[in-house]
Short mmCIF file of C-alpha atoms in Angstrom, two decimals:
data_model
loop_
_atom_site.label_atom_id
_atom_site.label_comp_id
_atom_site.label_asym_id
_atom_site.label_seq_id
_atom_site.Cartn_x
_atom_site.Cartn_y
_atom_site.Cartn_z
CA UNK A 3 5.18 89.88 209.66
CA UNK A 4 6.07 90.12 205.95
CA UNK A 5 7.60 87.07 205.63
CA UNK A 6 4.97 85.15 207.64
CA UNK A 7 2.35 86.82 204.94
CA UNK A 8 4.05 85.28 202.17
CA UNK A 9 4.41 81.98 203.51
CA UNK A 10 0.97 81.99 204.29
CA UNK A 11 -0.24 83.51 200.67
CA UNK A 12 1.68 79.95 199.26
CA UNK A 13 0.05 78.05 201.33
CA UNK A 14 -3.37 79.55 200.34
CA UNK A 15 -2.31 79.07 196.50
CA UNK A 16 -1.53 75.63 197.16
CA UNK A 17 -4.10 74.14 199.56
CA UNK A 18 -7.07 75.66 198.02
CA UNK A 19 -6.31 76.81 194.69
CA UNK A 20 -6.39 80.63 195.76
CA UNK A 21 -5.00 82.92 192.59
CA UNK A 22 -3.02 85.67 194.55
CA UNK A 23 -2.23 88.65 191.89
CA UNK A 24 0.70 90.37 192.79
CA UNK A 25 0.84 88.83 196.76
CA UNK A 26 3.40 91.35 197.60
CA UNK A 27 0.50 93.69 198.08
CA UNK A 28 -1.62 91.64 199.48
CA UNK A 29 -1.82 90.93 203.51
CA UNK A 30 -3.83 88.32 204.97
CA UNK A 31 -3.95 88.14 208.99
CA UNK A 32 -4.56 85.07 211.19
CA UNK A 33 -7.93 83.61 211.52
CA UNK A 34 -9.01 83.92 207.72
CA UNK A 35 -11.02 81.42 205.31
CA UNK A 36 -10.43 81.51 201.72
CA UNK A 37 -12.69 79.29 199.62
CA UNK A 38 -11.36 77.34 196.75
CA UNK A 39 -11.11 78.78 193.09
CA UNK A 40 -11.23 82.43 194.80
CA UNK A 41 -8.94 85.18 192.96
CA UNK A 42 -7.55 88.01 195.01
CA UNK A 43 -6.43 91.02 193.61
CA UNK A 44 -3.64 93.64 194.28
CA UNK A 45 -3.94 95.83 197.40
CA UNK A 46 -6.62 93.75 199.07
CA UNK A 47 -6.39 93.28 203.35
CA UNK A 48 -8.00 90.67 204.51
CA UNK A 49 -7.77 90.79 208.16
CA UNK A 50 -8.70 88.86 211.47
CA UNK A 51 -12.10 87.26 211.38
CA UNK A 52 -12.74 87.06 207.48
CA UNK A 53 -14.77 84.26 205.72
CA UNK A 54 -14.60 84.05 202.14
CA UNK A 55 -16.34 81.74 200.20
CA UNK A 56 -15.71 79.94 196.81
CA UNK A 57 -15.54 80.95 193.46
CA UNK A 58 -15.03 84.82 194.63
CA UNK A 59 -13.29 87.73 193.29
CA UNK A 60 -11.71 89.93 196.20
CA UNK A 61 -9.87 93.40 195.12
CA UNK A 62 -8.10 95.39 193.93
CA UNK A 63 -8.21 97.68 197.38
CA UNK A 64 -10.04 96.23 199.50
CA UNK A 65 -10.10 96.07 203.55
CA UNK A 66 -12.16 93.08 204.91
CA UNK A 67 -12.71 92.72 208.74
CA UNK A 68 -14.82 89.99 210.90
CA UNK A 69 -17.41 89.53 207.66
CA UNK A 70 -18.69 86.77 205.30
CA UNK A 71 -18.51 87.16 201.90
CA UNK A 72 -20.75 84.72 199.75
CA UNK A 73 -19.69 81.99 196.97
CA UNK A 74 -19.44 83.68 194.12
CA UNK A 75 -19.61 87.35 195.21
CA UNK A 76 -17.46 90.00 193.61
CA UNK A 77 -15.67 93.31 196.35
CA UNK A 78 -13.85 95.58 194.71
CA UNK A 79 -12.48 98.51 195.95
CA UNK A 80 -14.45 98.42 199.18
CA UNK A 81 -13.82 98.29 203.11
CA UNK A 82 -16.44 96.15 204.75
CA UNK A 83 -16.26 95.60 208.61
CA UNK A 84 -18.15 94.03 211.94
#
């Protein structure tokens, strides 16, 4: 599981321009949309179901589940779930 995390925290950096701060705290789970130009802080769980849009600031400590977060839109130490 940790190594598939990382792999997919590169590919997130380098598909869509996702800045990952510290990524060895971060988890993201299957089924998950990152916008472009988002930044995603330390501690921050993104799990199954997740849309993010662009331009947004996600963390530090946060737990997302089966939401939508807006372009532009700013979580921060927050646990939002369907």
């Amino acid at each position: 599981q940790q190594k598939f995390n990382q792999n997919r925290l590169k590919e997130l950096a380098l598909e869509t321009g996702v800045t990952i701060f510290q990524p060895e705290t971060v988890t993201v789970e299957f089924d998950v949309e990152i916008g472009r130009e988002t930044t995603i802080y330390p501690n921050s769980y993104i799990a199954l179901g997740t849309r993010i849009g662009n331009g947004c600031e996600i963390g530090p400590g946060v737990f997302l589940r089966g939401i939508t977060i807006k372009d532009g839109e700013t979580v921060r130490f927050e646990k939002r779930e369907d």
